[in-house]
mmCIF file of C-alpha atoms in Angstrom:
data_model
loop_
_atom_site.group_PDB
_atom_site.id
_atom_site.type_symbol
_atom_site.label_atom_id
_atom_site.label_comp_id
_atom_site.label_asym_id
_atom_site.label_seq_id
_atom_site.Cartn_x
_atom_site.Cartn_y
_atom_site.Cartn_z
ATOM 1 C CA MET O 1 -22.801 -107.237 -65.460
ATOM 2 C CA LEU O 2 -18.598 -106.503 -66.671
ATOM 3 C CA THR O 3 -19.768 -103.050 -67.672
ATOM 4 C CA GLY O 4 -20.667 -101.953 -64.431
ATOM 5 C CA GLY O 5 -18.394 -102.799 -62.421
ATOM 6 C CA LEU O 6 -15.150 -101.992 -64.110
ATOM 7 C CA GLU O 7 -15.064 -98.051 -62.714
ATOM 8 C CA THR O 8 -16.685 -100.118 -58.835
ATOM 9 C CA SER O 9 -13.447 -103.034 -58.572
ATOM 10 C CA ALA O 10 -11.123 -100.718 -60.421
ATOM 11 C CA SER O 11 -11.441 -98.368 -57.585
ATOM 12 C CA MET O 12 -11.932 -101.344 -55.068
ATOM 13 C CA ILE O 13 -7.892 -101.989 -56.576
ATOM 14 C CA ALA O 14 -6.443 -99.061 -56.368
ATOM 15 C CA LEU O 15 -7.928 -97.640 -53.247
ATOM 16 C CA GLY O 16 -6.802 -101.213 -51.264
ATOM 17 C CA ALA O 17 -4.319 -101.234 -53.015
ATOM 18 C CA LEU O 18 -3.718 -97.641 -51.213
ATOM 19 C CA VAL O 19 -4.816 -99.452 -47.444
ATOM 20 C CA LEU O 20 -2.372 -102.319 -47.794
ATOM 21 C CA MET O 21 0.436 -99.743 -48.939
ATOM 22 C CA ALA O 22 0.410 -97.698 -45.174
ATOM 23 C CA ASN O 23 -0.389 -101.185 -43.257
ATOM 24 C CA PRO O 24 2.654 -103.470 -43.334
ATOM 25 C CA VAL O 25 0.757 -106.677 -41.541
ATOM 26 C CA MET O 26 -2.566 -106.675 -43.676
ATOM 27 C CA ALA O 27 -0.631 -106.465 -47.006
ATOM 28 C CA GLU O 28 1.935 -109.388 -45.447
ATOM 29 C CA LYS O 29 -1.050 -111.586 -44.580
ATOM 30 C CA MET O 30 -2.493 -111.455 -47.508
ATOM 31 C CA ARG O 31 1.001 -112.231 -49.406
ATOM 32 C CA ALA O 32 1.021 -115.197 -47.754
ATOM 33 C CA GLY O 33 -2.843 -115.891 -48.647
ATOM 34 C CA GLU O 34 -3.925 -114.925 -44.260
ATOM 35 C CA ASP O 35 -7.238 -114.549 -44.010
ATOM 36 C CA VAL O 36 -7.414 -112.979 -47.711
ATOM 37 C CA ASP O 37 -11.617 -113.564 -47.861
ATOM 38 C CA ALA O 38 -11.967 -111.784 -44.576
ATOM 39 C CA MET O 39 -9.067 -109.081 -45.256
ATOM 40 C CA VAL O 40 -11.606 -108.115 -48.780
ATOM 41 C CA GLU O 41 -14.486 -107.953 -46.647
ATOM 42 C CA GLU O 42 -13.523 -104.935 -44.596
ATOM 43 C CA LEU O 43 -11.925 -103.725 -47.234
ATOM 44 C CA LEU O 44 -15.411 -103.363 -48.896
ATOM 45 C CA ARG O 45 -16.893 -101.954 -45.402
ATOM 46 C CA TYR O 46 -14.004 -100.222 -44.712
ATOM 47 C CA LEU O 47 -14.134 -98.402 -48.042
ATOM 48 C CA THR O 48 -17.855 -98.889 -50.022
ATOM 49 C CA VAL O 49 -16.973 -97.097 -52.867
ATOM 50 C CA VAL O 50 -20.753 -97.272 -53.926
ATOM 51 C CA GLN O 51 -21.273 -94.735 -50.966
ATOM 52 C CA VAL O 52 -24.917 -94.351 -51.957
ATOM 53 C CA ALA O 53 -27.958 -96.029 -52.927
ATOM 54 C CA PHE O 54 -30.394 -94.863 -55.360
ATOM 55 C CA PRO O 55 -33.059 -92.869 -54.489
ATOM 56 C CA ARG O 56 -35.921 -95.200 -53.590
ATOM 57 C CA VAL O 57 -39.238 -93.317 -53.054
ATOM 58 C CA ALA O 58 -41.310 -94.332 -50.100
ATOM 59 C CA VAL O 59 -44.962 -96.364 -50.821
ATOM 60 C CA ARG O 60 -45.999 -95.330 -47.094
ATOM 61 C CA ASP O 61 -45.995 -93.150 -44.423
ATOM 62 C CA VAL O 62 -43.293 -94.714 -42.377
ATOM 63 C CA ARG O 63 -41.573 -93.335 -38.176
ATOM 64 C CA ILE O 64 -37.824 -93.931 -38.562
ATOM 65 C CA GLY O 65 -36.202 -93.104 -34.933
ATOM 66 C CA ASP O 66 -36.664 -89.783 -34.941
ATOM 67 C CA ALA O 67 -37.868 -89.201 -38.557
ATOM 68 C CA ASP O 68 -41.579 -88.950 -40.043
ATOM 69 C CA ILE O 69 -41.755 -90.295 -43.593
ATOM 70 C CA ARG O 70 -44.841 -89.197 -45.724
ATOM 71 C CA ALA O 71 -45.912 -91.473 -49.288
ATOM 72 C CA GLY O 72 -43.713 -90.420 -51.519
ATOM 73 C CA ASP O 73 -40.924 -88.266 -50.634
ATOM 74 C CA VAL O 74 -37.381 -89.649 -51.632
ATOM 75 C CA VAL O 75 -35.467 -91.340 -49.587
ATOM 76 C CA MET O 76 -31.277 -92.170 -49.866
ATOM 77 C CA CYS O 77 -29.760 -94.352 -47.543
ATOM 78 C CA SER O 78 -25.800 -93.721 -47.227
ATOM 79 C CA LEU O 79 -24.247 -97.047 -47.525
ATOM 80 C CA SER O 80 -20.191 -95.839 -46.736
ATOM 81 C CA GLY O 81 -22.200 -94.650 -43.299
ATOM 82 C CA ALA O 82 -24.227 -97.715 -42.246
ATOM 83 C CA ASP O 83 -20.867 -99.642 -42.908
ATOM 84 C CA ARG O 84 -18.854 -97.180 -41.208
ATOM 85 C CA ASP O 85 -21.858 -98.224 -37.709
ATOM 86 C CA VAL O 86 -21.353 -99.590 -34.701
ATOM 87 C CA GLN O 87 -22.955 -102.991 -35.075
ATOM 88 C CA PHE O 88 -19.069 -103.481 -36.518
ATOM 89 C CA GLY O 89 -17.744 -103.428 -33.398
ATOM 90 C CA PRO O 90 -15.249 -100.666 -31.866
ATOM 91 C CA ASP O 91 -13.991 -98.455 -33.732
ATOM 92 C CA PRO O 92 -15.726 -98.835 -37.290
ATOM 93 C CA HIS O 93 -13.357 -96.306 -38.301
ATOM 94 C CA SER O 94 -10.602 -97.711 -38.678
ATOM 95 C CA ILE O 95 -9.886 -101.593 -40.605
ATOM 96 C CA ASP O 96 -9.860 -104.706 -38.513
ATOM 97 C CA PRO O 97 -10.302 -107.635 -40.686
ATOM 98 C CA GLY O 98 -10.783 -109.689 -37.419
ATOM 99 C CA ARG O 99 -14.353 -107.976 -36.955
ATOM 100 C CA ALA O 100 -16.369 -110.837 -36.516
ATOM 101 C CA ALA O 101 -19.728 -109.791 -38.310
ATOM 102 C CA ASN O 102 -17.471 -109.039 -41.860
ATOM 103 C CA ARG O 103 -20.037 -110.853 -44.743
ATOM 104 C CA SER O 104 -22.953 -107.658 -42.765
ATOM 105 C CA HIS O 105 -21.912 -104.931 -44.662
ATOM 106 C CA VAL O 106 -24.051 -103.167 -47.038
ATOM 107 C CA ALA O 107 -21.697 -102.119 -49.653
ATOM 108 C CA PHE O 108 -23.268 -103.716 -52.242
ATOM 109 C CA GLY O 109 -26.837 -102.470 -51.836
ATOM 110 C CA TYR O 110 -29.294 -104.959 -49.811
ATOM 111 C CA GLY O 111 -32.381 -107.309 -51.168
ATOM 112 C CA ILE O 112 -33.639 -106.999 -53.793
ATOM 113 C CA HIS O 113 -31.340 -103.901 -55.184
ATOM 114 C CA ARG O 114 -28.624 -105.700 -54.469
ATOM 115 C CA CYS O 115 -25.472 -105.273 -56.760
ATOM 116 C CA ILE O 116 -26.025 -108.508 -59.573
ATOM 117 C CA GLY O 117 -21.677 -108.523 -60.056
ATOM 118 C CA ALA O 118 -21.247 -108.072 -56.175
ATOM 119 C CA GLU O 119 -19.962 -111.713 -56.118
ATOM 120 C CA LEU O 120 -17.611 -111.464 -59.566
ATOM 121 C CA ALA O 121 -16.974 -108.427 -58.215
ATOM 122 C CA ARG O 122 -15.590 -110.253 -54.513
ATOM 123 C CA MET O 123 -13.400 -112.742 -57.151
ATOM 124 C CA GLU O 124 -11.445 -110.268 -58.148
ATOM 125 C CA LEU O 125 -10.596 -108.696 -55.490
ATOM 126 C CA ARG O 126 -9.558 -111.598 -53.995
ATOM 127 C CA ILE O 127 -7.630 -112.398 -56.695
ATOM 128 C CA ALA O 128 -5.840 -109.184 -57.393
ATOM 129 C CA TYR O 129 -4.634 -108.049 -53.864
ATOM 130 C CA PRO O 130 -2.567 -111.174 -53.296
ATOM 131 C CA ALA O 131 -1.126 -111.123 -56.543
ATOM 132 C CA LEU O 132 -0.943 -107.317 -56.400
ATOM 133 C CA VAL O 133 0.988 -107.673 -53.283
ATOM 134 C CA ARG O 134 2.908 -110.620 -54.934
ATOM 135 C CA ARG O 135 4.186 -109.183 -57.622
ATOM 136 C CA PHE O 136 5.197 -105.850 -56.195
ATOM 137 C CA PRO O 137 5.795 -106.555 -52.086
ATOM 138 C CA ALA O 138 7.960 -102.867 -51.881
ATOM 139 C CA MET O 139 5.161 -100.314 -53.312
ATOM 140 C CA LYS O 140 4.321 -97.240 -51.728
ATOM 141 C CA PRO O 141 3.315 -94.317 -53.125
ATOM 142 C CA ALA O 142 5.121 -92.014 -54.975
ATOM 143 C CA VAL O 143 3.170 -89.073 -54.099
ATOM 144 C CA PRO O 144 2.651 -88.536 -49.996
ATOM 145 C CA PRO O 145 -1.395 -89.209 -48.865
ATOM 146 C CA ALA O 146 -2.281 -85.089 -49.154
ATOM 147 C CA GLU O 147 -1.307 -85.285 -52.262
ATOM 148 C CA LEU O 148 -3.978 -87.273 -53.283
ATOM 149 C CA LYS O 149 -6.465 -86.567 -55.649
ATOM 150 C CA PHE O 150 -10.238 -87.989 -55.196
ATOM 151 C CA ARG O 151 -13.053 -87.906 -57.185
ATOM 152 C CA ARG O 152 -15.331 -85.072 -56.886
ATOM 153 C CA ALA O 153 -17.968 -85.243 -59.218
ATOM 154 C CA SER O 154 -18.687 -89.413 -59.239
ATOM 155 C CA ILE O 155 -21.104 -91.425 -57.902
ATOM 156 C CA VAL O 156 -18.080 -94.392 -57.340
ATOM 157 C CA PHE O 157 -16.478 -93.400 -53.866
ATOM 158 C CA GLY O 158 -12.466 -93.594 -55.370
ATOM 159 C CA LEU O 159 -8.880 -92.120 -56.688
ATOM 160 C CA ASP O 160 -8.511 -89.683 -59.770
ATOM 161 C CA GLU O 161 -5.066 -91.013 -60.119
ATOM 162 C CA LEU O 162 -2.741 -93.668 -57.666
ATOM 163 C CA PRO O 163 1.131 -93.438 -58.587
ATOM 164 C CA VAL O 164 2.914 -95.808 -57.352
ATOM 165 C CA ASP O 165 6.804 -96.396 -56.445
ATOM 166 C CA LEU O 166 7.053 -100.092 -56.780
ATOM 167 C CA GLY O 167 10.087 -100.327 -55.378
ATOM 168 C CA ARG O 168 12.163 -101.966 -57.907
#
Protein backbone atom coordinates (compact mmCIF):
# COMPACT_ATOMS: atom_id res chain seq x y z
CA MET A 1 0.00 0.00 0.00
CA LEU A 2 2.80 2.44 0.82
CA THR A 3 4.79 1.68 -2.33
CA GLY A 4 1.71 1.80 -4.56
CA GLY A 5 0.71 5.16 -3.14
CA LEU A 6 4.07 6.91 -3.42
CA GLU A 7 3.87 8.18 -6.99
CA THR A 8 0.16 8.98 -6.79
CA SER A 9 0.46 10.91 -3.52
CA ALA A 10 3.59 12.75 -4.68
CA SER A 11 1.83 13.71 -7.92
CA MET A 12 -1.28 14.89 -6.08
CA ILE A 13 0.78 16.99 -3.68
CA ALA A 14 2.74 18.65 -6.52
CA LEU A 15 -0.30 19.24 -8.73
CA GLY A 16 -2.37 20.46 -5.77
CA ALA A 17 0.44 22.82 -4.77
CA LEU A 18 0.40 24.23 -8.31
CA VAL A 19 -3.36 24.80 -8.04
CA LEU A 20 -2.99 26.43 -4.62
CA MET A 21 -0.25 28.75 -5.91
CA ALA A 22 -2.63 29.87 -8.67
CA ASN A 23 -5.58 30.29 -6.31
CA PRO A 24 -4.70 32.58 -3.37
CA VAL A 25 -8.22 32.44 -1.87
CA MET A 26 -8.14 28.65 -1.76
CA ALA A 27 -4.58 28.71 -0.38
CA GLU A 28 -5.62 31.11 2.38
CA LYS A 29 -8.57 28.91 3.35
CA MET A 30 -6.27 25.88 3.37
CA ARG A 31 -3.74 27.81 5.49
CA ALA A 32 -6.49 28.69 7.97
CA GLY A 33 -7.72 25.10 8.08
CA GLU A 34 -11.11 26.00 6.60
CA ASP A 35 -12.90 23.40 4.48
CA VAL A 36 -9.74 21.30 4.11
CA ASP A 37 -11.68 18.08 3.53
CA ALA A 38 -13.87 19.66 0.83
CA MET A 39 -10.86 21.24 -0.88
CA VAL A 40 -8.94 17.94 -0.87
CA GLU A 41 -11.94 16.13 -2.38
CA GLU A 42 -12.31 18.79 -5.07
CA LEU A 43 -8.60 18.59 -5.89
CA LEU A 44 -8.90 14.80 -6.16
CA ARG A 45 -11.89 15.16 -8.50
CA TYR A 46 -10.31 17.90 -10.59
CA LEU A 47 -6.82 16.39 -10.89
CA THR A 48 -7.62 12.63 -10.92
CA VAL A 49 -3.97 11.52 -11.11
CA VAL A 50 -4.81 7.93 -12.10
CA GLN A 51 -6.72 8.91 -15.20
CA VAL A 52 -7.59 5.52 -16.66
CA ALA A 53 -8.85 2.50 -14.72
CA PHE A 54 -7.24 -0.86 -15.36
CA PRO A 55 -8.78 -2.64 -18.35
CA ARG A 56 -11.80 -4.86 -17.73
CA VAL A 57 -13.30 -7.62 -19.85
CA ALA A 58 -17.06 -7.66 -20.41
CA VAL A 59 -18.58 -10.92 -19.16
CA ARG A 60 -21.82 -10.46 -21.13
CA ASP A 61 -23.25 -8.38 -23.96
CA VAL A 62 -24.47 -4.98 -22.83
CA ARG A 63 -25.48 -1.67 -24.39
CA ILE A 64 -24.26 1.53 -22.71
CA GLY A 65 -25.60 4.69 -24.27
CA ASP A 66 -25.24 4.15 -28.00
CA ALA A 67 -22.36 1.66 -27.70
CA ASP A 68 -22.71 -2.12 -27.94
CA ILE A 69 -20.22 -3.97 -25.77
CA ARG A 70 -19.89 -7.69 -26.46
CA ALA A 71 -18.84 -10.41 -24.02
CA GLY A 72 -15.05 -10.61 -24.21
CA ASP A 73 -14.56 -6.97 -25.25
CA VAL A 74 -11.92 -5.04 -23.35
CA VAL A 75 -13.40 -1.97 -21.67
CA MET A 76 -11.45 0.95 -20.27
CA CYS A 77 -12.89 3.73 -18.13
CA SER A 78 -11.58 7.28 -18.18
CA LEU A 79 -11.66 8.23 -14.51
CA SER A 80 -10.64 11.79 -15.32
CA GLY A 81 -13.43 12.00 -17.91
CA ALA A 82 -15.96 10.67 -15.42
CA ASP A 83 -14.75 13.20 -12.85
CA ARG A 84 -15.43 16.03 -15.32
CA ASP A 85 -19.04 14.95 -15.93
CA VAL A 86 -21.71 17.65 -15.65
CA GLN A 87 -23.27 15.69 -12.75
CA PHE A 88 -20.74 17.56 -10.60
CA GLY A 89 -22.47 20.83 -11.37
CA PRO A 90 -21.80 23.75 -13.65
CA ASP A 91 -18.35 24.04 -15.17
CA PRO A 92 -16.84 20.71 -14.04
CA HIS A 93 -13.58 21.78 -15.73
CA SER A 94 -12.90 24.31 -13.00
CA ILE A 95 -12.18 23.99 -9.29
CA ASP A 96 -14.99 24.72 -6.87
CA PRO A 97 -14.38 23.44 -3.32
CA GLY A 98 -18.02 24.16 -2.50
CA ARG A 99 -19.39 21.54 -4.90
CA ALA A 100 -22.21 19.59 -3.28
CA ALA A 101 -21.15 16.22 -4.73
CA ASN A 102 -17.65 16.45 -3.29
CA ARG A 103 -17.01 12.81 -2.30
CA SER A 104 -18.78 11.21 -5.24
CA HIS A 105 -15.79 11.44 -7.59
CA VAL A 106 -14.05 8.32 -8.91
CA ALA A 107 -10.45 9.46 -8.45
CA PHE A 108 -9.88 6.27 -6.44
CA GLY A 109 -11.92 4.02 -8.71
CA TYR A 110 -15.16 2.45 -7.57
CA GLY A 111 -16.64 -0.70 -6.06
CA ILE A 112 -14.48 -3.78 -5.62
CA HIS A 113 -11.74 -2.12 -7.66
CA ARG A 114 -11.56 0.99 -5.45
CA CYS A 115 -8.05 1.91 -4.35
CA ILE A 116 -7.15 0.20 -1.08
CA GLY A 117 -5.05 3.21 -0.09
CA ALA A 118 -7.76 5.84 -0.64
CA GLU A 119 -8.14 6.79 3.02
CA LEU A 120 -4.37 6.91 3.55
CA ALA A 121 -4.05 9.21 0.54
CA ARG A 122 -6.80 11.47 1.87
CA MET A 123 -5.04 11.71 5.25
CA GLU A 124 -1.72 12.52 3.56
CA LEU A 125 -3.31 15.31 1.49
CA ARG A 126 -5.28 16.74 4.42
CA ILE A 127 -1.99 17.08 6.28
CA ALA A 128 0.35 18.04 3.42
CA TYR A 129 -1.55 20.91 1.79
CA PRO A 130 -2.21 23.00 4.91
CA ALA A 131 1.34 22.36 6.15
CA LEU A 132 2.79 23.39 2.80
CA VAL A 133 0.90 26.69 2.54
CA ARG A 134 1.57 27.51 6.21
CA ARG A 135 5.31 26.80 5.95
CA PHE A 136 5.73 28.58 2.59
CA PRO A 137 2.98 31.24 2.38
CA ALA A 138 4.75 33.16 -0.41
CA MET A 139 5.60 30.19 -2.62
CA LYS A 140 5.06 30.59 -6.34
CA PRO A 141 6.12 28.71 -9.46
CA ALA A 142 9.71 29.50 -10.39
CA VAL A 143 8.97 29.11 -14.11
CA PRO A 144 6.08 30.25 -16.31
CA PRO A 145 3.26 27.67 -16.49
CA ALA A 146 4.00 27.00 -20.18
CA GLU A 147 7.46 25.72 -19.21
CA LEU A 148 6.16 23.07 -16.81
CA LYS A 149 6.63 19.56 -18.14
CA PHE A 150 3.92 17.01 -17.49
CA ARG A 151 4.56 13.26 -17.62
CA ARG A 152 3.94 11.80 -21.04
CA ALA A 153 4.54 8.08 -20.46
CA SER A 154 3.07 7.20 -17.08
CA ILE A 155 -0.10 5.69 -15.75
CA VAL A 156 -0.05 8.50 -13.16
CA PHE A 157 -0.73 12.08 -14.32
CA GLY A 158 1.77 14.52 -12.87
CA LEU A 159 4.66 16.87 -13.33
CA ASP A 160 8.21 15.81 -14.13
CA GLU A 161 9.26 18.54 -11.72
CA LEU A 162 7.79 21.61 -10.06
CA PRO A 163 10.37 24.38 -9.65
CA VAL A 164 9.17 26.63 -6.83
CA ASP A 165 10.29 30.02 -5.53
CA LEU A 166 9.66 29.84 -1.79
CA GLY A 167 9.53 33.63 -1.53
CA ARG A 168 12.23 33.99 1.09
